[in-house]
N, C-alpha and C. Protein backbone atom coordinates (compact mmCIF):
# COMPACT_ATOMS: atom_id res chain seq x y z
N ARG A 1 45.03 16.27 -40.13
CA ARG A 1 45.20 16.17 -40.83
C ARG A 1 46.14 15.44 -41.15
N GLN A 2 45.74 14.39 -42.29
CA GLN A 2 47.01 13.27 -42.35
C GLN A 2 47.39 13.66 -44.13
N TRP A 3 48.66 13.00 -44.28
CA TRP A 3 48.72 13.51 -45.58
C TRP A 3 49.15 12.00 -46.45
N SER A 4 48.73 11.55 -47.67
CA SER A 4 49.00 10.10 -48.21
C SER A 4 50.60 10.35 -48.92
N PRO A 5 51.09 9.17 -49.15
CA PRO A 5 52.53 9.30 -49.95
C PRO A 5 52.67 10.17 -51.21
N GLY A 6 51.35 10.31 -51.65
CA GLY A 6 51.25 11.39 -52.86
C GLY A 6 51.29 12.24 -52.72
N GLY A 7 51.07 13.04 -51.46
CA GLY A 7 50.81 14.57 -51.40
C GLY A 7 49.46 14.74 -51.52
N ARG A 8 48.41 14.40 -51.08
CA ARG A 8 46.82 14.32 -50.99
C ARG A 8 46.67 14.22 -49.90
N PRO A 9 45.79 14.99 -49.27
CA PRO A 9 45.70 14.31 -47.55
C PRO A 9 44.51 13.37 -47.64
N SER A 10 44.57 12.80 -46.59
CA SER A 10 43.79 11.60 -46.05
C SER A 10 42.71 11.87 -45.37
N VAL A 11 41.23 11.16 -45.83
CA VAL A 11 40.14 11.61 -44.99
C VAL A 11 39.99 10.25 -44.22
N SER A 12 39.37 10.49 -42.92
CA SER A 12 39.11 9.21 -42.23
C SER A 12 38.01 10.24 -41.53
N ALA A 13 36.93 8.93 -40.76
CA ALA A 13 35.92 9.62 -40.32
C ALA A 13 36.24 10.02 -38.45
N MET A 14 35.72 11.04 -37.92
CA MET A 14 35.82 11.77 -36.92
C MET A 14 35.87 9.99 -35.84
N GLU A 15 34.78 9.16 -36.01
CA GLU A 15 34.14 8.16 -35.11
C GLU A 15 35.81 7.17 -34.64
N ARG A 16 36.49 7.52 -35.89
CA ARG A 16 37.91 6.74 -35.84
C ARG A 16 38.85 7.38 -34.74
N TYR A 17 39.16 8.47 -34.20
CA TYR A 17 39.77 9.25 -33.38
C TYR A 17 39.32 9.29 -31.98
N LEU A 18 37.98 9.10 -32.22
CA LEU A 18 37.11 9.47 -30.95
C LEU A 18 36.68 8.01 -29.89
N ASP A 19 36.58 7.30 -30.93
CA ASP A 19 36.25 5.69 -30.44
C ASP A 19 36.76 5.37 -28.93
N PRO A 20 37.98 5.37 -29.56
CA PRO A 20 38.95 5.00 -28.16
C PRO A 20 38.89 5.97 -27.02
N LEU A 21 38.68 7.15 -27.07
CA LEU A 21 38.45 8.15 -25.82
C LEU A 21 37.00 7.50 -25.42
N ASP A 22 36.20 7.51 -25.81
CA ASP A 22 34.82 7.00 -25.61
C ASP A 22 34.67 5.54 -24.81
N ARG A 23 35.80 4.96 -25.44
CA ARG A 23 35.18 3.52 -24.96
C ARG A 23 35.08 3.06 -23.36
N PRO A 24 36.27 3.58 -22.85
CA PRO A 24 36.27 3.39 -21.21
C PRO A 24 35.02 3.74 -20.63
N TRP A 25 34.12 5.06 -21.09
CA TRP A 25 33.41 5.41 -20.47
C TRP A 25 31.90 4.74 -20.96
N ARG A 26 31.99 4.18 -22.34
CA ARG A 26 31.17 3.31 -22.77
C ARG A 26 31.00 1.96 -21.85
N LEU A 27 32.18 1.53 -21.69
CA LEU A 27 32.38 0.02 -20.30
C LEU A 27 31.36 0.19 -19.18
N GLY A 28 32.24 1.36 -18.61
CA GLY A 28 31.92 2.14 -17.63
C GLY A 28 29.95 2.02 -17.30
N ALA A 29 29.54 2.65 -18.29
CA ALA A 29 28.31 3.00 -17.76
C ALA A 29 27.77 1.45 -18.34
N ALA A 30 27.90 0.40 -19.16
CA ALA A 30 27.22 -0.93 -19.06
C ALA A 30 27.80 -1.82 -18.05
N LEU A 31 28.89 -1.36 -17.42
CA LEU A 31 28.92 -2.15 -16.15
C LEU A 31 28.02 -1.82 -14.73
N PHE A 32 27.62 -0.42 -14.65
CA PHE A 32 26.83 0.25 -13.99
C PHE A 32 25.91 -0.28 -14.16
N THR A 33 25.37 -0.20 -15.20
CA THR A 33 23.93 -0.91 -15.99
C THR A 33 23.71 -2.17 -15.59
N ALA A 34 24.68 -3.32 -15.76
CA ALA A 34 24.43 -5.10 -15.13
C ALA A 34 24.54 -4.76 -13.89
N PHE A 35 25.33 -3.71 -13.00
CA PHE A 35 24.85 -4.04 -12.02
C PHE A 35 23.95 -3.57 -10.99
N GLY A 36 23.55 -2.89 -11.78
CA GLY A 36 22.22 -2.15 -11.54
C GLY A 36 20.96 -3.14 -11.80
N LEU A 37 20.94 -3.82 -12.93
CA LEU A 37 20.22 -4.69 -12.92
C LEU A 37 20.18 -5.86 -12.21
N LEU A 38 21.65 -6.47 -11.86
CA LEU A 38 21.73 -7.76 -10.89
C LEU A 38 21.13 -7.15 -9.49
N ALA A 39 21.23 -5.85 -9.12
CA ALA A 39 20.98 -5.23 -7.84
C ALA A 39 18.97 -5.22 -8.07
N LEU A 40 18.64 -4.84 -8.74
CA LEU A 40 17.58 -4.64 -8.96
C LEU A 40 16.65 -6.44 -9.06
N LEU A 41 17.33 -7.60 -9.79
CA LEU A 41 17.09 -8.73 -9.81
C LEU A 41 17.13 -9.55 -7.92
N VAL A 42 17.98 -9.07 -7.54
CA VAL A 42 18.18 -9.57 -6.30
C VAL A 42 17.30 -8.67 -5.33
N ALA A 43 16.82 -7.90 -5.10
CA ALA A 43 15.64 -7.21 -4.40
C ALA A 43 14.33 -7.52 -4.85
N ALA A 44 14.37 -7.91 -6.12
CA ALA A 44 12.84 -8.61 -6.51
C ALA A 44 12.63 -9.86 -5.85
N VAL A 45 14.02 -11.04 -5.74
CA VAL A 45 13.92 -12.01 -5.35
C VAL A 45 13.61 -11.85 -3.84
N GLY A 46 14.46 -10.79 -3.20
CA GLY A 46 14.31 -10.91 -1.87
C GLY A 46 12.93 -10.72 -1.14
N MET A 47 11.89 -9.45 -2.15
CA MET A 47 10.85 -8.99 -1.94
C MET A 47 9.95 -10.67 -1.96
N TYR A 48 10.36 -11.33 -2.39
CA TYR A 48 9.59 -12.03 -3.41
C TYR A 48 9.22 -13.26 -2.14
N SER A 49 10.86 -13.79 -1.77
CA SER A 49 10.82 -14.68 -0.92
C SER A 49 10.49 -13.94 0.82
N THR A 50 10.60 -12.81 0.68
CA THR A 50 9.96 -12.52 2.19
C THR A 50 8.16 -12.36 2.25
N VAL A 51 7.86 -12.14 1.23
CA VAL A 51 6.45 -12.09 1.09
C VAL A 51 6.11 -13.83 1.14
N ALA A 52 6.61 -14.24 0.93
CA ALA A 52 6.15 -15.94 0.86
C ALA A 52 6.09 -16.53 2.19
N TYR A 53 7.37 -16.05 2.38
CA TYR A 53 7.89 -16.66 4.09
C TYR A 53 6.37 -15.87 4.70
N THR A 54 6.56 -14.50 4.75
CA THR A 54 4.87 -14.35 5.66
C THR A 54 3.62 -14.95 5.17
N VAL A 55 3.76 -15.31 4.07
CA VAL A 55 2.39 -15.79 4.10
C VAL A 55 2.41 -17.01 4.60
N VAL A 56 3.58 -17.94 4.58
CA VAL A 56 3.37 -19.55 5.01
C VAL A 56 3.22 -19.31 6.28
N GLN A 57 4.20 -18.09 7.39
CA GLN A 57 3.70 -17.98 8.46
C GLN A 57 2.45 -17.50 8.98
N ARG A 58 1.78 -16.93 7.93
CA ARG A 58 0.38 -16.77 8.59
C ARG A 58 -0.71 -17.16 8.16
N ALA A 59 -0.51 -18.47 7.43
CA ALA A 59 -1.54 -19.21 6.93
C ALA A 59 -2.44 -19.79 7.81
N HIS A 60 -2.36 -20.02 9.11
CA HIS A 60 -3.17 -20.35 9.91
C HIS A 60 -4.07 -18.99 10.22
N GLU A 61 -3.53 -17.59 10.08
CA GLU A 61 -4.76 -16.63 10.22
C GLU A 61 -5.43 -16.56 8.99
N PHE A 62 -4.89 -17.23 7.94
CA PHE A 62 -5.58 -16.86 6.62
C PHE A 62 -6.84 -17.97 6.57
N GLY A 63 -6.40 -19.07 7.09
CA GLY A 63 -7.62 -20.11 7.15
C GLY A 63 -8.65 -19.49 8.17
N VAL A 64 -8.37 -19.28 9.12
CA VAL A 64 -9.34 -18.71 10.40
C VAL A 64 -10.12 -17.65 9.77
N ARG A 65 -9.17 -16.66 9.19
CA ARG A 65 -10.18 -15.68 8.35
C ARG A 65 -11.56 -16.23 7.14
N SER A 66 -10.82 -17.09 6.39
CA SER A 66 -11.58 -17.75 5.62
C SER A 66 -12.35 -18.77 6.04
N ALA A 67 -12.39 -19.45 7.21
CA ALA A 67 -13.23 -19.97 8.00
C ALA A 67 -14.50 -18.87 8.31
N LEU A 68 -14.19 -17.93 8.77
CA LEU A 68 -14.89 -16.69 9.24
C LEU A 68 -15.77 -16.03 8.38
N GLY A 69 -15.79 -16.42 6.80
CA GLY A 69 -16.18 -15.66 6.11
C GLY A 69 -15.37 -14.91 5.11
N ALA A 70 -14.12 -14.54 5.22
CA ALA A 70 -13.56 -13.44 4.41
C ALA A 70 -13.23 -14.43 2.70
N ARG A 71 -13.63 -13.45 1.93
CA ARG A 71 -13.44 -13.90 0.45
C ARG A 71 -11.82 -13.77 -0.07
N PRO A 72 -11.42 -14.92 -0.78
CA PRO A 72 -10.20 -14.51 -1.51
C PRO A 72 -9.52 -13.47 -2.16
N PRO A 73 -10.40 -12.34 -2.52
CA PRO A 73 -10.35 -11.21 -3.16
C PRO A 73 -9.58 -10.22 -1.66
N ASP A 74 -10.43 -10.63 -0.41
CA ASP A 74 -10.17 -9.84 0.59
C ASP A 74 -8.83 -9.98 1.23
N ILE A 75 -8.36 -11.51 1.15
CA ILE A 75 -7.29 -12.22 1.38
C ILE A 75 -6.30 -11.59 0.65
N LEU A 76 -6.80 -11.58 -0.42
CA LEU A 76 -5.33 -11.41 -1.77
C LEU A 76 -5.13 -9.66 -1.62
N ARG A 77 -5.87 -8.89 -1.36
CA ARG A 77 -5.72 -7.19 -0.78
C ARG A 77 -5.42 -7.47 0.64
N GLN A 78 -5.17 -8.05 1.29
CA GLN A 78 -4.79 -8.04 2.48
C GLN A 78 -2.98 -8.35 2.40
N VAL A 79 -2.97 -9.45 1.28
CA VAL A 79 -1.22 -10.00 1.48
C VAL A 79 -0.67 -8.45 0.31
N ILE A 80 -1.17 -8.26 -0.09
CA ILE A 80 -0.71 -7.45 -1.12
C ILE A 80 -0.13 -6.36 -0.35
N GLY A 81 -1.58 -5.81 0.33
CA GLY A 81 -1.65 -4.50 1.10
C GLY A 81 -0.62 -4.32 1.91
N SER A 82 0.19 -5.20 2.74
CA SER A 82 0.99 -5.06 4.04
C SER A 82 2.43 -5.11 3.32
N SER A 83 2.45 -5.85 1.87
CA SER A 83 3.81 -5.88 1.18
C SER A 83 3.95 -4.47 1.08
N LEU A 84 2.80 -3.63 0.00
CA LEU A 84 3.03 -2.77 -0.74
C LEU A 84 3.41 -1.31 0.54
N GLY A 85 2.85 -1.82 1.74
CA GLY A 85 2.92 -0.73 2.89
C GLY A 85 4.52 -0.68 3.20
N THR A 86 4.66 -1.82 3.46
CA THR A 86 6.53 -2.17 3.96
C THR A 86 7.43 -1.45 2.82
N VAL A 87 6.89 -1.41 1.65
CA VAL A 87 7.95 -0.95 0.28
C VAL A 87 8.01 0.34 0.47
N ALA A 88 6.74 0.53 0.76
CA ALA A 88 6.00 2.46 0.60
C ALA A 88 6.90 3.16 1.50
N ILE A 89 7.28 2.40 2.88
CA ILE A 89 8.07 3.30 3.54
C ILE A 89 9.81 3.79 3.16
N GLY A 90 9.86 2.12 2.74
CA GLY A 90 11.38 2.26 1.98
C GLY A 90 11.41 3.03 0.84
N VAL A 91 10.31 3.06 -0.07
CA VAL A 91 10.33 4.11 -0.95
C VAL A 91 10.35 5.46 -0.31
N ALA A 92 9.66 5.78 0.79
CA ALA A 92 10.04 7.09 1.41
C ALA A 92 11.06 7.81 2.09
N PHE A 93 11.71 6.58 2.49
CA PHE A 93 12.97 6.96 3.11
C PHE A 93 13.92 7.23 2.07
N GLY A 94 13.86 6.76 1.01
CA GLY A 94 14.82 6.72 -0.34
C GLY A 94 14.66 7.68 -1.18
N LEU A 95 13.36 8.62 -0.92
CA LEU A 95 12.94 9.70 -1.82
C LEU A 95 13.92 10.80 -1.01
N VAL A 96 14.02 10.80 0.40
CA VAL A 96 14.11 11.88 1.32
C VAL A 96 15.56 11.70 1.10
N LEU A 97 16.43 10.83 1.28
CA LEU A 97 17.82 10.39 0.89
C LEU A 97 18.18 10.85 -0.38
N ALA A 98 17.50 10.53 -1.30
CA ALA A 98 17.78 11.27 -2.67
C ALA A 98 17.96 12.77 -2.88
N LEU A 99 16.59 13.24 -2.30
CA LEU A 99 16.23 14.42 -2.50
C LEU A 99 17.92 15.44 -1.58
N ALA A 100 17.86 14.52 -0.16
CA ALA A 100 19.26 15.64 0.49
C ALA A 100 20.69 15.23 -0.17
N ALA A 101 21.05 13.93 -0.72
CA ALA A 101 21.99 14.11 -1.74
C ALA A 101 22.28 14.11 -3.00
N GLY A 102 20.89 14.87 -3.35
CA GLY A 102 21.23 15.57 -4.78
C GLY A 102 22.34 16.50 -5.06
N ARG A 103 22.60 17.60 -4.11
CA ARG A 103 23.52 18.47 -4.59
C ARG A 103 25.03 18.01 -4.54
N SER A 104 25.35 17.02 -3.54
CA SER A 104 26.38 16.17 -3.75
C SER A 104 26.73 15.44 -5.17
N VAL A 105 25.75 15.06 -5.63
CA VAL A 105 26.17 13.81 -6.84
C VAL A 105 25.56 14.43 -8.28
N ALA A 106 25.30 15.84 -8.22
CA ALA A 106 24.88 16.88 -8.93
C ALA A 106 26.21 16.81 -10.24
N ALA A 107 27.46 16.80 -9.93
CA ALA A 107 28.36 16.76 -10.44
C ALA A 107 28.53 15.06 -11.60
N LEU A 108 27.88 14.34 -10.73
CA LEU A 108 27.97 13.43 -11.28
C LEU A 108 27.00 13.17 -12.62
N LEU A 109 26.14 13.84 -12.63
CA LEU A 109 25.42 13.53 -13.44
C LEU A 109 25.05 14.16 -14.85
N TYR A 110 24.83 13.60 -15.86
CA TYR A 110 25.42 14.34 -17.18
C TYR A 110 23.71 14.22 -17.73
N GLY A 111 23.36 15.78 -18.46
CA GLY A 111 22.16 15.50 -18.80
C GLY A 111 20.93 15.28 -17.98
N ILE A 112 20.74 15.53 -17.11
CA ILE A 112 19.83 15.16 -15.96
C ILE A 112 20.13 16.15 -14.77
N ALA A 113 18.67 16.78 -14.23
CA ALA A 113 19.02 17.48 -12.82
C ALA A 113 19.33 16.42 -11.75
N PRO A 114 19.41 16.70 -10.81
CA PRO A 114 19.26 15.72 -9.46
C PRO A 114 18.02 15.46 -8.84
N ARG A 115 16.96 16.75 -9.39
CA ARG A 115 15.92 16.31 -8.66
C ARG A 115 14.78 16.77 -9.60
N ASP A 116 15.14 15.83 -10.85
CA ASP A 116 14.18 15.68 -11.74
C ASP A 116 12.96 14.92 -11.21
N PRO A 117 11.79 15.91 -11.27
CA PRO A 117 10.45 14.90 -10.95
C PRO A 117 10.17 13.38 -11.97
N GLY A 118 10.30 13.37 -12.76
CA GLY A 118 10.07 12.07 -13.94
C GLY A 118 11.16 11.15 -12.91
N VAL A 119 12.32 11.45 -13.61
CA VAL A 119 13.22 10.30 -12.53
C VAL A 119 12.75 9.47 -11.11
N MET A 120 12.58 11.02 -10.19
CA MET A 120 11.99 10.48 -8.97
C MET A 120 10.75 9.59 -9.22
N VAL A 121 9.93 9.85 -9.73
CA VAL A 121 8.44 9.01 -9.98
C VAL A 121 9.14 7.87 -10.37
N GLY A 122 9.78 7.80 -11.52
CA GLY A 122 9.95 6.64 -12.05
C GLY A 122 10.90 5.06 -11.25
N VAL A 123 11.67 6.23 -10.29
CA VAL A 123 12.42 5.54 -9.81
C VAL A 123 11.42 4.92 -8.43
N ALA A 124 10.59 5.72 -7.92
CA ALA A 124 9.80 5.14 -6.86
C ALA A 124 8.71 3.91 -7.01
N LEU A 125 8.21 4.56 -8.12
CA LEU A 125 7.59 3.53 -8.84
C LEU A 125 7.78 2.12 -8.96
N MET A 126 9.33 2.16 -9.75
CA MET A 126 9.84 0.49 -9.68
C MET A 126 9.91 -0.25 -8.48
N PRO A 127 9.90 -0.30 -7.22
CA PRO A 127 10.23 -0.83 -6.16
C PRO A 127 8.66 -1.19 -6.24
N LEU A 128 8.04 -0.49 -6.12
CA LEU A 128 6.33 -0.75 -5.87
C LEU A 128 6.04 -1.51 -6.76
N LEU A 129 6.26 -1.44 -8.05
CA LEU A 129 5.78 -2.50 -9.52
C LEU A 129 6.28 -3.73 -8.95
N ILE A 130 7.53 -3.90 -8.45
CA ILE A 130 8.11 -5.00 -8.02
C ILE A 130 7.48 -5.73 -7.09
N ALA A 131 7.48 -4.75 -6.07
CA ALA A 131 6.42 -5.60 -4.79
C ALA A 131 5.36 -5.99 -5.12
N THR A 132 4.39 -5.24 -5.86
CA THR A 132 3.14 -5.77 -6.19
C THR A 132 3.23 -7.36 -7.10
N THR A 133 4.29 -7.10 -7.96
CA THR A 133 4.75 -8.32 -8.82
C THR A 133 4.91 -9.56 -7.81
N ALA A 134 5.96 -9.41 -7.48
CA ALA A 134 6.57 -10.27 -5.82
C ALA A 134 5.47 -10.83 -5.20
N ALA A 135 4.61 -10.03 -4.95
CA ALA A 135 3.67 -10.35 -4.13
C ALA A 135 2.16 -11.18 -4.10
N LEU A 136 2.04 -11.47 -6.03
CA LEU A 136 0.90 -11.89 -6.16
C LEU A 136 1.04 -13.28 -6.05
N GLY A 137 2.01 -14.15 -6.38
CA GLY A 137 2.43 -15.62 -5.96
C GLY A 137 2.11 -15.81 -4.79
N PRO A 138 2.31 -15.73 -3.56
CA PRO A 138 2.13 -15.66 -2.42
C PRO A 138 0.54 -15.29 -2.04
N ALA A 139 0.13 -14.12 -2.46
CA ALA A 139 -1.31 -13.64 -2.14
C ALA A 139 -2.02 -14.62 -2.88
N ARG A 140 -1.83 -15.29 -4.12
CA ARG A 140 -3.12 -16.28 -4.51
C ARG A 140 -2.73 -17.33 -4.06
N ARG A 141 -1.86 -18.12 -3.16
CA ARG A 141 -1.55 -18.82 -2.59
C ARG A 141 -2.24 -18.79 -1.08
N ALA A 142 -2.10 -17.96 -0.43
CA ALA A 142 -3.03 -17.16 0.55
C ALA A 142 -4.24 -17.38 0.36
N ALA A 143 -4.71 -16.93 -0.90
CA ALA A 143 -5.96 -16.75 -1.00
C ALA A 143 -7.26 -18.53 -1.14
N ARG A 144 -6.07 -19.50 -1.64
CA ARG A 144 -6.68 -20.63 -1.92
C ARG A 144 -6.42 -21.73 -0.78
N VAL A 145 -6.19 -21.12 0.65
CA VAL A 145 -5.55 -21.83 1.67
C VAL A 145 -7.30 -22.55 2.03
N ASP A 146 -6.90 -23.73 2.13
CA ASP A 146 -8.47 -24.51 2.31
C ASP A 146 -8.84 -24.29 4.44
N PRO A 147 -9.19 -24.01 4.50
CA PRO A 147 -9.52 -23.68 6.05
C PRO A 147 -9.64 -24.88 6.81
N VAL A 148 -10.26 -26.12 6.58
CA VAL A 148 -10.55 -26.83 7.07
C VAL A 148 -9.04 -27.67 7.73
N THR A 149 -8.15 -27.65 6.47
CA THR A 149 -6.96 -28.82 6.10
C THR A 149 -5.86 -27.38 7.13
N VAL A 150 -6.09 -26.14 7.63
CA VAL A 150 -5.01 -25.43 7.95
C VAL A 150 -5.43 -25.32 9.79
N LEU A 151 -7.00 -25.68 9.87
CA LEU A 151 -7.50 -25.87 11.24
C LEU A 151 -7.25 -26.96 12.03
N ARG A 152 -7.40 -27.94 10.94
CA ARG A 152 -7.09 -29.41 11.80
C ARG A 152 -5.32 -29.73 12.02
N ALA A 153 -4.71 -28.47 11.08
CA ALA A 153 -3.19 -28.57 11.18
C ALA A 153 -2.81 -28.38 12.70
N GLU A 154 -3.41 -27.50 13.26
CA GLU A 154 -2.68 -26.98 14.42
C GLU A 154 -3.53 -27.63 15.92
């Protein structure tokens, strides 16, 4: 409590006293969020470029498959399935490591358990969603490959 010059107590909001104490924690949380989003963006670009490169390398194969009667949805499914298979293996390893490291990071977590099923499912679905989105563009291009052009190029 503080006293005014006239002898009366002055009243002020609690936030005025707690805000300076919380500011470093909020800044740290904001920086971790920003770096996490940046890492997510870099991972998405990396997945897209890897899938696009793989599709370009396999253009001849897709042209041959198309010439032999493969329909565009079949090629689309194959490209997306192969990229999701690779990411699913990475997600499985990540979940095993997260479960193993859960006990050691429990002290750093606030308001959430280290093995919360909702968080585990959400974090596991995020790379799969990004991989699917990243694979759609190259998969569409692979499905539109003209077999005659690809076969003549070789």
